[in-house]
PDB file of C-alpha atoms and ligand atoms in Angstrom:
ATOM      1  CA  UNK A  23      -5.881   5.557 -12.283  1.00 45.00           C
ATOM      2  CA  UNK A  24      -4.935   4.941 -15.888  1.00 50.00           C
ATOM      3  CA  UNK A  25      -6.937   2.393 -17.869  1.00 56.00           C
ATOM      4  CA  UNK A  26      -3.922   0.202 -18.521  1.00 71.00           C
ATOM      5  CA  UNK A  27      -3.101   0.183 -14.851  1.00 71.00           C
ATOM      6  CA  UNK A  28      -6.653  -0.824 -14.028  1.00 74.00           C
ATOM      7  CA  UNK A  29      -6.458  -3.724 -16.465  1.00 79.00           C
ATOM      8  CA  UNK A  30      -3.242  -4.887 -14.853  1.00 77.00           C
ATOM      9  CA  UNK A  31      -4.746  -4.676 -11.413  1.00 78.00           C
ATOM     10  CA  UNK A  32      -7.597  -6.853 -12.664  1.00 80.00           C
ATOM     11  CA  UNK A  33      -5.161  -9.278 -14.273  1.00 80.00           C
ATOM     12  CA  UNK A  34      -3.170  -9.334 -11.051  1.00 79.00           C
ATOM     13  CA  UNK A  35      -6.155 -10.572  -9.105  1.00 82.00           C
ATOM     14  CA  UNK A  36      -6.567 -13.063 -11.922  1.00 81.00           C
ATOM     15  CA  UNK A  37      -8.313 -16.261 -11.075  1.00 81.00           C
ATOM     16  CA  UNK A  38      -9.954 -14.959  -7.892  1.00 84.00           C
ATOM     17  CA  UNK A  39     -11.534 -12.021  -9.726  1.00 87.00           C
ATOM     18  CA  UNK A  40     -12.675 -14.289 -12.533  1.00 88.00           C
ATOM     19  CA  UNK A  41     -14.336 -16.805 -10.217  1.00 91.00           C
ATOM     20  CA  UNK A  42     -15.996 -14.074  -8.144  1.00 91.00           C
ATOM     21  CA  UNK A  43     -17.254 -12.362 -11.312  1.00 90.00           C
ATOM     22  CA  UNK A  44     -18.764 -15.652 -12.523  1.00 92.00           C
ATOM     23  CA  UNK A  45     -20.450 -16.268  -9.186  1.00 93.00           C
ATOM     24  CA  UNK A  46     -21.919 -12.766  -9.103  1.00 92.00           C
ATOM     25  CA  UNK A  47     -23.342 -13.317 -12.595  1.00 89.00           C
ATOM     26  CA  UNK A  48     -25.336 -16.319 -11.371  1.00 90.00           C
ATOM     27  CA  UNK A  49     -28.593 -16.297  -9.428  1.00 89.00           C
ATOM     28  CA  UNK A  50     -27.545 -15.415  -5.885  1.00 91.00           C
ATOM     29  CA  UNK A  51     -29.092 -18.499  -4.289  1.00 92.00           C
ATOM     30  CA  UNK A  52     -27.914 -20.457  -1.257  1.00 94.00           C
ATOM     31  CA  UNK A  53     -25.252 -22.381  -3.125  1.00 95.00           C
ATOM     32  CA  UNK A  54     -23.815 -19.355  -4.930  1.00 95.00           C
ATOM     33  CA  UNK A  55     -23.802 -17.422  -1.676  1.00 96.00           C
ATOM     34  CA  UNK A  56     -21.763 -20.133   0.016  1.00 96.00           C
ATOM     35  CA  UNK A  57     -19.243 -20.297  -2.829  1.00 96.00           C
ATOM     36  CA  UNK A  58     -18.982 -16.534  -2.930  1.00 95.00           C
ATOM     37  CA  UNK A  59     -18.384 -16.435   0.795  1.00 96.00           C
ATOM     38  CA  UNK A  60     -15.648 -19.081   0.537  1.00 95.00           C
ATOM     39  CA  UNK A  61     -13.884 -17.203  -2.251  1.00 94.00           C
ATOM     40  CA  UNK A  62     -13.935 -13.885  -0.452  1.00 95.00           C
ATOM     41  CA  UNK A  63     -12.636 -15.455   2.750  1.00 95.00           C
ATOM     42  CA  UNK A  64      -9.888 -17.221   0.782  1.00 92.00           C
ATOM     43  CA  UNK A  65      -8.910 -13.862  -0.750  1.00 92.00           C
ATOM     44  CA  UNK A  66      -8.458 -12.563   2.837  1.00 93.00           C
ATOM     45  CA  UNK A  67     -11.226  -9.972   2.797  1.00 94.00           C
ATOM     46  CA  UNK A  68     -12.042 -10.891   6.383  1.00 93.00           C
ATOM     47  CA  UNK A  69     -15.410 -11.939   7.797  1.00 95.00           C
ATOM     48  CA  UNK A  70     -16.976  -8.481   8.175  1.00 95.00           C
ATOM     49  CA  UNK A  71     -16.341  -7.359   4.609  1.00 96.00           C
ATOM     50  CA  UNK A  72     -17.263 -10.787   3.240  1.00 97.00           C
ATOM     51  CA  UNK A  73     -20.633 -10.652   4.999  1.00 96.00           C
ATOM     52  CA  UNK A  74     -21.270  -7.116   3.758  1.00 96.00           C
ATOM     53  CA  UNK A  75     -20.427  -7.988   0.168  1.00 96.00           C
ATOM     54  CA  UNK A  76     -22.588 -11.120   0.213  1.00 96.00           C
ATOM     55  CA  UNK A  77     -25.501  -9.216   1.787  1.00 95.00           C
ATOM     56  CA  UNK A  78     -25.210  -6.455  -0.819  1.00 94.00           C
ATOM     57  CA  UNK A  79     -25.214  -8.974  -3.674  1.00 93.00           C
ATOM     58  CA  UNK A  80     -28.214 -10.813  -2.216  1.00 91.00           C
ATOM     59  CA  UNK A  81     -30.181  -7.613  -1.692  1.00 90.00           C
ATOM     60  CA  UNK A  82     -29.489  -6.455  -5.245  1.00 88.00           C
ATOM     61  CA  UNK A  83     -30.488  -9.831  -6.593  1.00 86.00           C
ATOM     62  CA  UNK A  84     -33.816  -9.732  -4.754  1.00 83.00           C
ATOM     63  CA  UNK A  85     -34.609  -6.146  -5.617  1.00 76.00           C
ATOM     64  CA  UNK A  86     -33.696  -5.641  -9.209  1.00 61.00           C
ATOM     65  CA  UNK A  87     -35.838  -7.984 -11.219  1.00 59.00           C
ATOM     66  CA  UNK A  88     -34.806  -6.742 -14.646  1.00 53.00           C
ATOM     67  CA  UNK A  89     -31.093  -6.005 -14.390  1.00 58.00           C
ATOM     68  CA  UNK A  90     -30.304  -8.150 -11.416  1.00 54.00           C
ATOM     69  CA  UNK A  91     -27.283  -9.939 -12.866  1.00 57.00           C
ATOM     70  CA  UNK A  92     -25.372  -6.701 -13.246  1.00 66.00           C
ATOM     71  CA  UNK A  93     -26.966  -5.393 -10.047  1.00 86.00           C
ATOM     72  CA  UNK A  94     -25.396  -8.000  -7.771  1.00 88.00           C
ATOM     73  CA  UNK A  95     -21.852  -7.361  -9.003  1.00 89.00           C
ATOM     74  CA  UNK A  96     -22.286  -3.585  -8.911  1.00 91.00           C
ATOM     75  CA  UNK A  97     -23.694  -3.759  -5.396  1.00 92.00           C
ATOM     76  CA  UNK A  98     -20.806  -5.950  -4.281  1.00 93.00           C
ATOM     77  CA  UNK A  99     -18.307  -3.437  -5.683  1.00 94.00           C
ATOM     78  CA  UNK A 100     -20.004  -0.601  -3.847  1.00 94.00           C
ATOM     79  CA  UNK A 101     -19.893  -2.627  -0.619  1.00 94.00           C
ATOM     80  CA  UNK A 102     -16.123  -3.053  -0.978  1.00 95.00           C
ATOM     81  CA  UNK A 103     -15.627   0.607  -1.807  1.00 93.00           C
ATOM     82  CA  UNK A 104     -17.633   1.532   1.279  1.00 93.00           C
ATOM     83  CA  UNK A 105     -15.648  -0.903   3.416  1.00 92.00           C
ATOM     84  CA  UNK A 106     -12.570   1.116   2.453  1.00 91.00           C
ATOM     85  CA  UNK A 107     -14.526   3.927   4.025  1.00 81.00           C
ATOM     86  CA  UNK A 108     -13.319   7.332   4.789  1.00 62.00           C
ATOM     87  CA  UNK A 109      -9.703   6.449   4.005  1.00 57.00           C
ATOM     88  CA  UNK A 110      -8.604   9.594   2.276  1.00 57.00           C
ATOM     89  CA  UNK A 111      -6.818   8.727  -0.894  1.00 56.00           C
ATOM     90  CA  UNK A 112      -5.952  12.064  -2.444  1.00 58.00           C
ATOM     91  CA  UNK A 113      -2.923  13.565  -0.860  1.00 70.00           C
ATOM     92  CA  UNK A 114      -1.950  17.166  -0.823  1.00 77.00           C
ATOM     93  CA  UNK A 115       1.571  17.841   0.276  1.00 85.00           C
ATOM     94  CA  UNK A 116       1.859  21.276   1.784  1.00 86.00           C
ATOM     95  CA  UNK A 117       5.187  21.200   3.617  1.00 92.00           C
ATOM     96  CA  UNK A 118       8.420  21.774   1.741  1.00 95.00           C
ATOM     97  CA  UNK A 119      10.181  19.512   2.026  1.00 97.00           C
ATOM     98  CA  UNK A 120       7.502  16.960   2.794  1.00 97.00           C
ATOM     99  CA  UNK A 121       9.286  14.234   4.702  1.00 98.00           C
ATOM    100  CA  UNK A 122       8.028  10.728   3.945  1.00 98.00           C
ATOM    101  CA  UNK A 123       9.311   7.870   6.046  1.00 98.00           C
ATOM    102  CA  UNK A 124       8.854   4.358   4.673  1.00 98.00           C
ATOM    103  CA  UNK A 125       8.648   1.538   7.187  1.00 97.00           C
ATOM    104  CA  UNK A 126       8.080  -2.190   7.014  1.00 95.00           C
ATOM    105  CA  UNK A 127       9.697  -5.583   7.328  1.00 93.00           C
ATOM    106  CA  UNK A 128      12.503  -6.745   5.057  1.00 92.00           C
ATOM    107  CA  UNK A 129      11.282  -7.778   1.650  1.00 93.00           C
ATOM    108  CA  UNK A 130       8.061  -5.745   1.818  1.00 95.00           C
ATOM    109  CA  UNK A 131       9.285  -3.452  -0.933  1.00 96.00           C
ATOM    110  CA  UNK A 132      10.491  -0.322   0.929  1.00 97.00           C
ATOM    111  CA  UNK A 133      13.607   0.385  -1.102  1.00 96.00           C
ATOM    112  CA  UNK A 134      11.872  -0.238  -4.417  1.00 97.00           C
ATOM    113  CA  UNK A 135       8.937   1.898  -3.296  1.00 98.00           C
ATOM    114  CA  UNK A 136      11.222   4.766  -2.237  1.00 97.00           C
ATOM    115  CA  UNK A 137      12.614   4.821  -5.771  1.00 97.00           C
ATOM    116  CA  UNK A 138       9.185   4.489  -7.367  1.00 97.00           C
ATOM    117  CA  UNK A 139       7.827   7.362  -5.259  1.00 98.00           C
ATOM    118  CA  UNK A 140      10.704   9.537  -6.337  1.00 98.00           C
ATOM    119  CA  UNK A 141       9.881   8.707  -9.964  1.00 97.00           C
ATOM    120  CA  UNK A 142       6.172   9.372  -9.353  1.00 96.00           C
ATOM    121  CA  UNK A 143       6.901  12.857  -8.011  1.00 96.00           C
ATOM    122  CA  UNK A 144       9.361  13.468 -10.861  1.00 97.00           C
ATOM    123  CA  UNK A 145       6.511  12.876 -13.316  1.00 96.00           C
ATOM    124  CA  UNK A 146       4.650  15.697 -11.583  1.00 94.00           C
ATOM    125  CA  UNK A 147       7.623  17.989 -11.934  1.00 96.00           C
ATOM    126  CA  UNK A 148       8.576  17.732  -8.272  1.00 97.00           C
ATOM    127  CA  UNK A 149      11.976  17.041  -6.831  1.00 97.00           C
ATOM    128  CA  UNK A 150      13.047  14.616  -4.144  1.00 98.00           C
ATOM    129  CA  UNK A 151      16.019  13.473  -2.168  1.00 98.00           C
ATOM    130  CA  UNK A 152      16.393   9.890  -0.999  1.00 98.00           C
ATOM    131  CA  UNK A 153      17.720   8.922   2.418  1.00 97.00           C
ATOM    132  CA  UNK A 154      19.334   5.502   2.798  1.00 96.00           C
ATOM    133  CA  UNK A 155      18.489   4.877   6.453  1.00 95.00           C
ATOM    134  CA  UNK A 156      18.600   1.087   6.183  1.00 92.00           C
ATOM    135  CA  UNK A 157      22.207   0.958   7.256  1.00 91.00           C
ATOM    136  CA  UNK A 158      21.886  -2.527   8.740  1.00 85.00           C
ATOM    137  CA  UNK A 159      22.349  -4.285   5.417  1.00 81.00           C
ATOM    138  CA  UNK A 160      25.087  -3.011   3.115  1.00 81.00           C
ATOM    139  CA  UNK A 161      23.097  -4.178   0.101  1.00 87.00           C
ATOM    140  CA  UNK A 162      20.177  -1.900   0.994  1.00 86.00           C
ATOM    141  CA  UNK A 163      22.210   1.273   0.553  1.00 88.00           C
ATOM    142  CA  UNK A 164      23.694  -0.017  -2.694  1.00 92.00           C
ATOM    143  CA  UNK A 165      20.253  -0.960  -3.983  1.00 94.00           C
ATOM    144  CA  UNK A 166      18.889   2.516  -3.279  1.00 94.00           C
ATOM    145  CA  UNK A 167      21.975   4.147  -4.810  1.00 94.00           C
ATOM    146  CA  UNK A 168      21.527   2.070  -7.979  1.00 95.00           C
ATOM    147  CA  UNK A 169      17.909   3.208  -8.261  1.00 95.00           C
ATOM    148  CA  UNK A 170      18.896   6.807  -7.586  1.00 95.00           C
ATOM    149  CA  UNK A 171      21.453   6.681 -10.391  1.00 95.00           C
ATOM    150  CA  UNK A 172      18.862   5.285 -12.782  1.00 95.00           C
ATOM    151  CA  UNK A 173      16.334   7.959 -11.885  1.00 95.00           C
ATOM    152  CA  UNK A 174      18.901  10.743 -11.639  1.00 95.00           C
ATOM    153  CA  UNK A 175      17.938  11.512  -8.036  1.00 97.00           C
ATOM    154  CA  UNK A 176      20.379  12.183  -5.238  1.00 97.00           C
ATOM    155  CA  UNK A 177      20.726   9.936  -2.249  1.00 97.00           C
ATOM    156  CA  UNK A 178      22.113  10.699   1.194  1.00 96.00           C
ATOM    157  CA  UNK A 179      23.867   8.052   3.273  1.00 90.00           C
ATOM    158  CA  UNK A 180      24.243   4.424   2.379  1.00 74.00           C
ATOM    159  CA  UNK A 181      27.280   3.459   4.430  1.00 82.00           C
ATOM    160  CA  UNK A 182      26.762   0.152   6.220  1.00 82.00           C
ATOM    161  CA  UNK A 183      26.783   0.518   9.989  1.00 86.00           C
ATOM    162  CA  UNK A 184      26.069   4.258  10.014  1.00 89.00           C
ATOM    163  CA  UNK A 185      23.546   5.582  12.540  1.00 93.00           C
ATOM    164  CA  UNK A 186      20.161   5.527  10.754  1.00 95.00           C
ATOM    165  CA  UNK A 187      18.940   8.545  12.732  1.00 96.00           C
ATOM    166  CA  UNK A 188      22.000  10.545  11.670  1.00 96.00           C
ATOM    167  CA  UNK A 189      21.376   9.652   8.030  1.00 96.00           C
ATOM    168  CA  UNK A 190      17.728  10.709   8.408  1.00 97.00           C
ATOM    169  CA  UNK A 191      18.817  13.996  10.016  1.00 98.00           C
ATOM    170  CA  UNK A 192      21.300  14.715   7.218  1.00 97.00           C
ATOM    171  CA  UNK A 193      18.764  13.859   4.516  1.00 98.00           C
ATOM    172  CA  UNK A 194      16.099  16.160   5.929  1.00 98.00           C
ATOM    173  CA  UNK A 195      18.575  19.009   6.485  1.00 98.00           C
ATOM    174  CA  UNK A 196      19.935  18.604   2.933  1.00 98.00           C
ATOM    175  CA  UNK A 197      16.417  18.495   1.479  1.00 98.00           C
ATOM    176  CA  UNK A 198      15.534  21.727   3.270  1.00 97.00           C
ATOM    177  CA  UNK A 199      18.798  23.429   2.280  1.00 98.00           C
ATOM    178  CA  UNK A 200      18.442  22.453  -1.376  1.00 97.00           C
ATOM    179  CA  UNK A 201      14.754  23.346  -1.544  1.00 97.00           C
ATOM    180  CA  UNK A 202      13.581  19.974  -2.840  1.00 97.00           C
ATOM    181  CA  UNK A 203       9.920  19.028  -2.510  1.00 97.00           C
ATOM    182  CA  UNK A 204      10.277  15.636  -0.849  1.00 98.00           C
ATOM    183  CA  UNK A 205      12.676  13.784   1.416  1.00 98.00           C
ATOM    184  CA  UNK A 206      11.938  10.065   1.074  1.00 98.00           C
ATOM    185  CA  UNK A 207      13.504   7.921   3.769  1.00 98.00           C
ATOM    186  CA  UNK A 208      14.110   4.213   3.352  1.00 96.00           C
ATOM    187  CA  UNK A 209      14.472   2.409   6.710  1.00 94.00           C
ATOM    188  CA  UNK A 210      15.565  -0.958   8.068  1.00 90.00           C
ATOM    189  CA  UNK A 211      13.132  -3.823   8.575  1.00 89.00           C
ATOM    190  CA  UNK A 212      14.888  -6.733  10.238  1.00 83.00           C
ATOM    191  CA  UNK A 213      12.278  -8.614  12.216  1.00 75.00           C
ATOM    192  CA  UNK A 214      14.434 -10.874  14.334  1.00 63.00           C
ATOM    193  CA  UNK A 215      15.429  -7.984  16.582  1.00 67.00           C
ATOM    194  CA  UNK A 216      11.990  -6.440  16.688  1.00 70.00           C
ATOM    195  CA  UNK A 217      12.223  -4.469  19.912  1.00 75.00           C
ATOM    196  CA  UNK A 218      15.496  -2.945  18.885  1.00 88.00           C
ATOM    197  CA  UNK A 219      14.161  -2.112  15.443  1.00 90.00           C
ATOM    198  CA  UNK A 220      11.114  -0.329  16.841  1.00 92.00           C
ATOM    199  CA  UNK A 221      13.274   1.640  19.265  1.00 92.00           C
ATOM    200  CA  UNK A 222      15.527   2.595  16.385  1.00 92.00           C
ATOM    201  CA  UNK A 223      12.567   3.735  14.277  1.00 94.00           C
ATOM    202  CA  UNK A 224      11.184   5.812  17.125  1.00 95.00           C
ATOM    203  CA  UNK A 225      14.572   7.450  17.480  1.00 96.00           C
ATOM    204  CA  UNK A 226      14.660   8.180  13.741  1.00 96.00           C
ATOM    205  CA  UNK A 227      11.233   9.860  14.057  1.00 97.00           C
ATOM    206  CA  UNK A 228      12.420  11.995  16.990  1.00 98.00           C
ATOM    207  CA  UNK A 229      15.586  13.053  15.225  1.00 98.00           C
ATOM    208  CA  UNK A 230      13.693  13.953  12.044  1.00 98.00           C
ATOM    209  CA  UNK A 231      11.461  16.242  14.137  1.00 98.00           C
ATOM    210  CA  UNK A 232      14.599  17.959  15.436  1.00 98.00           C
ATOM    211  CA  UNK A 233      15.909  18.455  11.901  1.00 97.00           C
ATOM    212  CA  UNK A 234      12.588  19.908  10.777  1.00 98.00           C
ATOM    213  CA  UNK A 235       9.712  20.760  13.154  1.00 96.00           C
ATOM    214  CA  UNK A 236       6.519  19.034  12.025  1.00 96.00           C
ATOM    215  CA  UNK A 237       8.379  16.267  10.204  1.00 97.00           C
ATOM    216  CA  UNK A 238       8.063  13.432   9.357  1.00 97.00           C
ATOM    217  CA  UNK A 239       4.827  14.445   7.651  1.00 96.00           C
ATOM    218  CA  UNK A 240       4.077  10.931   6.500  1.00 96.00           C
ATOM    219  CA  UNK A 241       4.936   7.584   8.053  1.00 97.00           C
ATOM    220  CA  UNK A 242       3.849   5.016   5.525  1.00 97.00           C
ATOM    221  CA  UNK A 243       3.979   1.298   6.185  1.00 97.00           C
ATOM    222  CA  UNK A 244       4.962  -0.710   3.130  1.00 97.00           C
ATOM    223  CA  UNK A 245       3.273  -4.110   3.186  1.00 95.00           C
ATOM    224  CA  UNK A 246       3.629  -7.097   0.917  1.00 94.00           C
ATOM    225  CA  UNK A 247       0.148  -7.586  -0.527  1.00 92.00           C
ATOM    226  CA  UNK A 248       0.831 -11.218  -1.365  1.00 91.00           C
ATOM    227  CA  UNK A 249       1.095 -12.086   2.336  1.00 90.00           C
ATOM    228  CA  UNK A 250      -2.615 -11.525   2.819  1.00 86.00           C
ATOM    229  CA  UNK A 251      -4.052 -11.173   6.303  1.00 86.00           C
ATOM    230  CA  UNK A 252      -0.700 -12.113   7.836  1.00 85.00           C
ATOM    231  CA  UNK A 253       0.348  -8.518   7.423  1.00 88.00           C
ATOM    232  CA  UNK A 254      -2.328  -7.231   9.818  1.00 90.00           C
ATOM    233  CA  UNK A 255      -0.492  -8.112  13.031  1.00 90.00           C
ATOM    234  CA  UNK A 256       2.743  -6.714  11.619  1.00 89.00           C
ATOM    235  CA  UNK A 257       1.012  -3.491  10.686  1.00 92.00           C
ATOM    236  CA  UNK A 258      -0.395  -3.131  14.210  1.00 94.00           C
ATOM    237  CA  UNK A 259       3.083  -3.454  15.727  1.00 92.00           C
ATOM    238  CA  UNK A 260       4.463  -0.660  13.550  1.00 94.00           C
ATOM    239  CA  UNK A 261       1.370   1.493  14.073  1.00 95.00           C
ATOM    240  CA  UNK A 262       1.634   1.212  17.855  1.00 94.00           C
ATOM    241  CA  UNK A 263       5.336   1.990  17.748  1.00 93.00           C
ATOM    242  CA  UNK A 264       5.397   5.087  15.569  1.00 95.00           C
ATOM    243  CA  UNK A 265       1.815   6.101  14.699  1.00 96.00           C
ATOM    244  CA  UNK A 266       1.512   5.455  10.974  1.00 96.00           C
ATOM    245  CA  UNK A 267      -0.242   7.888   8.620  1.00 95.00           C
ATOM    246  CA  UNK A 268      -0.844   5.532   5.709  1.00 95.00           C
ATOM    247  CA  UNK A 269      -0.145   2.301   3.883  1.00 95.00           C
ATOM    248  CA  UNK A 270       1.499   1.278   0.653  1.00 96.00           C
ATOM    249  CA  UNK A 271       0.517  -2.186  -0.511  1.00 95.00           C
ATOM    250  CA  UNK A 272       3.000  -3.817  -2.879  1.00 96.00           C
ATOM    251  CA  UNK A 273       3.013  -6.961  -5.024  1.00 94.00           C
ATOM    252  CA  UNK A 274      -0.648  -6.801  -5.964  1.00 92.00           C
ATOM    253  CA  UNK A 275       0.422  -8.183  -9.334  1.00 88.00           C
ATOM    254  CA  UNK A 276      -0.527 -11.825  -9.232  1.00 82.00           C
ATOM    255  CA  UNK A 277      -1.846 -12.412  -5.723  1.00 84.00           C
ATOM    256  CA  UNK A 278      -4.940 -14.378  -4.763  1.00 82.00           C
ATOM    257  CA  UNK A 279      -4.940 -12.536  -1.420  1.00 86.00           C
ATOM    258  CA  UNK A 280      -5.963  -9.154  -2.804  1.00 86.00           C
ATOM    259  CA  UNK A 281      -8.765  -8.816  -0.274  1.00 90.00           C
ATOM    260  CA  UNK A 282      -6.354  -8.360   2.616  1.00 90.00           C
ATOM    261  CA  UNK A 283      -5.956  -4.721   1.655  1.00 92.00           C
ATOM    262  CA  UNK A 284      -9.535  -4.120   2.839  1.00 94.00           C
ATOM    263  CA  UNK A 285      -8.986  -6.111   6.020  1.00 92.00           C
ATOM    264  CA  UNK A 286      -5.868  -4.097   6.900  1.00 92.00           C
ATOM    265  CA  UNK A 287      -7.565  -0.768   6.206  1.00 93.00           C
ATOM    266  CA  UNK A 288     -10.515  -1.722   8.406  1.00 92.00           C
ATOM    267  CA  UNK A 289      -8.340  -3.043  11.188  1.00 92.00           C
ATOM    268  CA  UNK A 290      -6.018  -0.037  11.358  1.00 92.00           C
ATOM    269  CA  UNK A 291      -8.230   2.740  10.019  1.00 92.00           C
ATOM    270  CA  UNK A 292      -5.405   3.972   7.815  1.00 92.00           C
ATOM    271  CA  UNK A 293      -5.650   5.001   4.176  1.00 92.00           C
ATOM    272  CA  UNK A 294      -3.890   3.184   1.364  1.00 93.00           C
ATOM    273  CA  UNK A 295      -1.864   5.874  -0.369  1.00 94.00           C
ATOM    274  CA  UNK A 296      -0.242   3.900  -3.169  1.00 95.00           C
ATOM    275  CA  UNK A 297      -0.249   0.377  -4.513  1.00 95.00           C
ATOM    276  CA  UNK A 298       2.586  -1.503  -6.202  1.00 95.00           C
ATOM    277  CA  UNK A 299       1.906  -3.709  -9.185  1.00 91.00           C
ATOM    278  CA  UNK A 300       5.377  -4.707 -10.310  1.00 92.00           C
ATOM    279  CA  UNK A 301       9.047  -3.848 -10.146  1.00 93.00           C
ATOM    280  CA  UNK A 302       9.289  -0.920 -12.559  1.00 93.00           C
ATOM    281  CA  UNK A 303       9.022   2.738 -11.492  1.00 94.00           C
ATOM    282  CA  UNK A 304       5.669   3.210 -13.212  1.00 93.00           C
ATOM    283  CA  UNK A 305       4.271   0.183 -11.361  1.00 93.00           C
ATOM    284  CA  UNK A 306       3.455   2.314  -8.326  1.00 95.00           C
ATOM    285  CA  UNK A 307       0.185   4.230  -8.572  1.00 92.00           C
ATOM    286  CA  UNK A 308      -1.956   6.322  -6.225  1.00 92.00           C
ATOM    287  CA  UNK A 309      -4.657   4.154  -4.718  1.00 92.00           C
ATOM    288  CA  UNK A 310      -8.170   4.431  -6.088  1.00 90.00           C
ATOM    289  CA  UNK A 311     -10.767   2.608  -3.958  1.00 92.00           C
ATOM    290  CA  UNK A 312     -13.340   2.355  -6.709  1.00 92.00           C
ATOM    291  CA  UNK A 313     -10.896   0.957  -9.268  1.00 91.00           C
ATOM    292  CA  UNK A 314      -9.597  -1.508  -6.703  1.00 92.00           C
ATOM    293  CA  UNK A 315     -13.113  -2.660  -5.719  1.00 93.00           C
ATOM    294  CA  UNK A 316     -14.147  -3.183  -9.328  1.00 92.00           C
ATOM    295  CA  UNK A 317     -11.000  -4.950 -10.452  1.00 90.00           C
ATOM    296  CA  UNK A 318     -10.913  -7.319  -7.484  1.00 90.00           C
ATOM    297  CA  UNK A 319     -14.403  -8.469  -8.526  1.00 90.00           C
ATOM    298  CA  UNK A 320     -13.407  -8.772 -12.180  1.00 87.00           C
ATOM    299  CA  UNK A 321     -15.597  -5.836 -13.256  1.00 88.00           C
ATOM    300  CA  UNK A 322     -14.569  -3.348 -15.907  1.00 82.00           C
ATOM    301  CA  UNK A 323     -13.467   0.161 -15.014  1.00 77.00           C
TER     302      UNK A 323
HETATM  303  N1  LIG B   9       6.159  -8.252  -8.236  1.00 74.53           N
HETATM  304  C1  LIG B   9       6.465  -7.219  -7.458  1.00 74.53           C
HETATM  305  N2  LIG B   9       7.653  -7.185  -6.839  1.00 74.53           N
HETATM  306  C2  LIG B   9       7.943  -6.140  -6.046  1.00 74.53           C
HETATM  307  C3  LIG B   9       7.041  -5.068  -5.850  1.00 74.53           C
HETATM  308  N3  LIG B   9       7.615  -4.181  -5.001  1.00 74.53           N
HETATM  309  C4  LIG B   9       8.825  -4.682  -4.688  1.00 74.53           C
HETATM  310  N4  LIG B   9       9.042  -5.865  -5.295  1.00 74.53           N
HETATM  311  C5  LIG B   9      10.200  -6.748  -5.211  1.00 74.53           C
HETATM  312  O1  LIG B   9      10.291  -7.271  -3.878  1.00 74.53           O
HETATM  313  C6  LIG B   9      11.649  -7.477  -3.518  1.00 74.53           C
HETATM  314  C7  LIG B   9      11.955  -6.771  -2.194  1.00 74.53           C
HETATM  315  O2  LIG B   9      11.863  -5.382  -2.396  1.00 74.53           O
HETATM  316  P1  LIG B   9      12.747  -4.329  -1.581  1.00 74.53           P
HETATM  317  O3  LIG B   9      12.363  -2.979  -2.078  1.00 74.53           O
HETATM  318  O4  LIG B   9      14.177  -4.694  -1.625  1.00 74.53           O
HETATM  319  O5  LIG B   9      12.172  -4.586  -0.109  1.00 74.53           O
HETATM  320  P2  LIG B   9      12.681  -3.997   1.284  1.00 74.53           P
HETATM  321  O6  LIG B   9      13.473  -5.081   1.932  1.00 74.53           O
HETATM  322  O7  LIG B   9      11.426  -3.707   2.054  1.00 74.53           O
HETATM  323  O8  LIG B   9      13.465  -2.778   0.995  1.00 74.53           O
HETATM  324  C8  LIG B   9      12.486  -6.943  -4.676  1.00 74.53           C
HETATM  325  O9  LIG B   9      12.875  -8.028  -5.491  1.00 74.53           O
HETATM  326  C9  LIG B   9      11.525  -6.042  -5.428  1.00 74.53           C
HETATM  327  O10 LIG B   9      11.842  -5.921  -6.772  1.00 74.53           O
HETATM  328  C10 LIG B   9       5.764  -5.127  -6.536  1.00 74.53           C
HETATM  329  O11 LIG B   9       4.884  -4.246  -6.429  1.00 74.53           O
HETATM  330  N5  LIG B   9       5.541  -6.224  -7.327  1.00 74.53           N
HETATM  331 MG1  LIG B  10      15.346  -2.289   1.506  1.00 74.53          MG
END
């Protein structure tokens, strides 16, 4: 993760990171422990991670008589990194095309993320094709097409009312025929017809597998990081419906709920693949657990 990106992540967590950093620089006594606990809970880390972080800070404070100020913060960062556990963060994409399906509720950042991913792969010299499978809202197809034009990437579909599964099928077939590296599929996310949406998404998955055996290779849930722990239940619903392979957490620029990322990872046992820190293409970056853990505590890289 680039240094500048790390700084922005830290700035994004802003006040929370600053307060936590100040608390960890104090003697970890009863009062500090309570305040630390309150802050971590308020940032949506969840009880388990909060207890682990507090215990790690306390232990470091007791043990390291000479460098204990730094020790508590460092120990807390390691506790968060460990809480993110085995979540594999480095992806290797072996299939060509690798089919990535983006799911999530409206407003989570799917369409923007589809474009950003395409840009990310472009930077690595890899090609992609976008599939506009959110055919429920006319604006969604137009939004993706506008991004595609900006990034000079091709997009399949986009007509309002078209069958999303048919668009997915066409996108995957076209990606295979043209020899592009990635097919990135944007999907619908209307919540008010949840059952129907989940059925539709399952159908899209089935049809993609018919277009290309083994696909979709990735089913990533895009979640709005500013919603905090509220996104956990949502994530479970999508995971049960289609079997997710990873998470993309958006809007980590300027949220006090940055801890929810850890809570979601623990709850679902899924890796965070990318995080979004703004609305520009370069604002999507591969997730780095260590950088996240340090920045959320206000530590330097
Ligand atoms: N600040 C910020 N805004 C974002 C981020 N990702 C997406 N957005 C904005 O969130 C809004 C909804 O995004 P969109 O991609 O349309 O969501 P979708 O309904 O899931 O497709 C748009 O205004 C995006 O520009 C992010 O990482 N940070
Ligand atoms: Mg959209």
